[in-house]
Amino acid sequence: MAAIHDLIEDWIQFRSVLQRQLKLLETDQTRKGAPAVDVASEATKARLRRCLDEMNALLKQHARSDLS
């Protein structure tokens, strides 16, 4: 079970990185005003949210097996 435990720890760290990146994009006001950049930024934020959803699903699924 050490292998799954290591994976879970890595996923938690990766999720933290994704959360920080999303927060930076959501609070960054320096890119406002350029329509093409705004569209790209919105697409990037949507992708990061989907990645976070997937990471949360992985953690939820596998955290149970790590407890045994």
C-alpha angles and dihedrals in degrees: 000000000000090000094056090044090055091048091051092051090051091048091052090052092046091049090053091053091050091048091052092048092049092049090051091051093046094051099037108112096172094086097051118119102040107098096205092051091047091053092048091047092051091050090050092050090050091051092049090051090052090049090051090050090052093047090050090050091050092049093047092049098045102033089075092058090048090060093060 
